[in-house]
Structures are given as structure tokens and as C-alpha cells.
Short mmCIF file of C-alpha atoms in Angstrom, two decimals:
data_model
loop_
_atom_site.label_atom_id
_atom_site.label_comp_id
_atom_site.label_asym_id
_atom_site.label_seq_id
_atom_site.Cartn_x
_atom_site.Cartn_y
_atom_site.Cartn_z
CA UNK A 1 61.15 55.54 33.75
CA UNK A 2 63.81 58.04 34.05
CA UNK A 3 67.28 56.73 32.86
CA UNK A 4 70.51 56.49 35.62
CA UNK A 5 72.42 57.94 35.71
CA UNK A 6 71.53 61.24 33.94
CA UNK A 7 73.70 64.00 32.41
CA UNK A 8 73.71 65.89 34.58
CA UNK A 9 74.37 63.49 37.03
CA UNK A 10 77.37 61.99 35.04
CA UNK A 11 79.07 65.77 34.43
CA UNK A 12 78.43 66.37 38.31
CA UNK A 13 80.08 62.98 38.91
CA UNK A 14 83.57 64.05 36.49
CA UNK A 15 83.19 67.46 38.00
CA UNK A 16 83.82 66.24 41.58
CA UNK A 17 86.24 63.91 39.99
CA UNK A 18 88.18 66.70 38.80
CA UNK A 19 87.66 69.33 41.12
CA UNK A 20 88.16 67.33 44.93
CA UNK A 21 90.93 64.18 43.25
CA UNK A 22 93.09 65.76 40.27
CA UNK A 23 93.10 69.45 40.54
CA UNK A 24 94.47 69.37 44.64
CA UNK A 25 97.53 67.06 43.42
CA UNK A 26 98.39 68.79 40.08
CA UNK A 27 101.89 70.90 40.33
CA UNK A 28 102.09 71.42 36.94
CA UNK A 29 100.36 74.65 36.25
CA UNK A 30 99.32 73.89 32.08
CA UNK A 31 97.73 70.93 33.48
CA UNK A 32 96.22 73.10 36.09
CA UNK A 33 94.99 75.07 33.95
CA UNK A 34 93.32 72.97 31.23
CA UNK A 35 91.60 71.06 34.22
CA UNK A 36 90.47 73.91 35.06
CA UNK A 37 88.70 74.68 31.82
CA UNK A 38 87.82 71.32 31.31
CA UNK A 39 85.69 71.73 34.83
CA UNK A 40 84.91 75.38 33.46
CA UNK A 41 83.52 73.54 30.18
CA UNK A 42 81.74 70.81 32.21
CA UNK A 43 79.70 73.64 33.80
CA UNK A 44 78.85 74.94 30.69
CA UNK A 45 77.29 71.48 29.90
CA UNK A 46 75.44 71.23 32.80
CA UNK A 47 73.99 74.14 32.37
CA UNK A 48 72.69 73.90 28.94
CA UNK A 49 71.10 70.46 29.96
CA UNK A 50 68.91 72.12 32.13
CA UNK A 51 67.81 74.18 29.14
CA UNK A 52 66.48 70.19 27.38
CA UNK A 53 63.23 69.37 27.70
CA UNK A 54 62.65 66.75 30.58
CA UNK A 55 61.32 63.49 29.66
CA UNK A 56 57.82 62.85 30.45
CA UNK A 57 57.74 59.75 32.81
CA UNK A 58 53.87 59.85 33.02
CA UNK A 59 53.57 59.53 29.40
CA UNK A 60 56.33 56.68 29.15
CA UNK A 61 54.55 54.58 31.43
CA UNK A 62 51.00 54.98 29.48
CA UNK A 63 52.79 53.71 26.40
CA UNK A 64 54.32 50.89 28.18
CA UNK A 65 50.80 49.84 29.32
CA UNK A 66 49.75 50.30 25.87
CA UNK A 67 52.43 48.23 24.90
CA UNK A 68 51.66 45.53 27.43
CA UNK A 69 48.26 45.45 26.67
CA UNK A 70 48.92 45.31 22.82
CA UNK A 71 47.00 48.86 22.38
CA UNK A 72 49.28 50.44 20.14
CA UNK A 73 48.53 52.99 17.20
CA UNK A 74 49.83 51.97 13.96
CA UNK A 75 53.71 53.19 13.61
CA UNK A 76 54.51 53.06 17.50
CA UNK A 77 56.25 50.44 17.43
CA UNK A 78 58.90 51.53 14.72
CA UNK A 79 58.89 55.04 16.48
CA UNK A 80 59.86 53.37 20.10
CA UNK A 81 62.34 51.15 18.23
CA UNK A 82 63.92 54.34 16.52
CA UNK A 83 64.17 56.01 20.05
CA UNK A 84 66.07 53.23 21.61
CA UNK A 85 67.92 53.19 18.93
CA UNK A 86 68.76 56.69 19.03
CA UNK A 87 69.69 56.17 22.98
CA UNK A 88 71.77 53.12 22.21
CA UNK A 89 74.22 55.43 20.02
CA UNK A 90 74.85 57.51 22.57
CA UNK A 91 74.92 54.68 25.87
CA UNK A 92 76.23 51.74 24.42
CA UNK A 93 77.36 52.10 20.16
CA UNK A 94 78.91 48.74 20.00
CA UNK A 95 75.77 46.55 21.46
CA UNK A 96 74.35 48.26 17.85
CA UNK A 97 76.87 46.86 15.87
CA UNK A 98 76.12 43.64 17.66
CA UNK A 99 72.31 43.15 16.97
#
């Protein structure tokens, strides 16, 4: 149940943003420049994402049959509620605010 798109995916996504649309049309050599270490920063990112421990997809879906099948441990629930939580900070703050 991997989430789309990923990081990674997202800073490869502004780094071909940057890199094949803004940089070719920029004259202006500060803003050259700083696009340039914005891309060199973006790189940076990506690779300390791959340094994150993956997800485990295998273990996602045995709690969501576990779920289904109303075969949870004691305190799962709140746990799995915290997560999204957590994820819903960082995807989408206001829909918080809203429920």
C-alpha cells in the first residue's frame, strides 16, 4: 500500500521542473544561480531519502486484514489513527483542522 506519489518521486518531479523548464530560459545569472542550488539542494534530499527506512507493504496489508476481520491487539487502533495522523500533517494539514 505504498503511497503516490513518493518523495522521491515528488523531488525528481521539481527537479526536472527546474532543470529541463526554468533553468534553459533564465538570463539572469543570481536567479541562475540559486536554481541551481535549489536543484543542488533537491539532490541532497533525494539522497538522504534513500537513507529512510522503506515501508513494509507486506506488513500493511496483514494489519489491514486484521483490521477487516476485527483481529486487532489492544492499542492498534489508536496507533494506526496516530500514523495517519502523523501523514495527514505532512499531505494535507488543513483536512486536520477540518475533522
Amino acid at each position: 500500500m505504498s503511497e503516490r506519489p513518493t518523495p522521491d518521486e515528488l523531488a525528481e518531479a521539481i527537479e526536472e521542473f527546474l532543470s529541463g523548464e526554468i533553468l534553459p530560459g533564465l538570463d539572469d545569472h543570481r536567479q541562475r544561480f540559486r536554481t541551481l542550488v535549489a536543484l543542488n539542494a533537491l539532490g541532497i534530499i533525494r539522497r538522504e531519502l534513500t537513507k529512510l527506512p522503506r515501508s513494509d507493504d507486506a506488513e500493511q496489508r496483514k494489519l489491514a486484514a486484521r483490521i477487516r476481520a476485527d483481529d486487532v491487539p489492544t492499542g492498534t487502533l489508536a496507533r494506526v489513527k496516530a500514523d495517519v495522523a502523523e501523514r495527514l500533517q505532512i499531505d494535507s494539514p488543513r483536512y486536520l483542522d477540518r475533522y
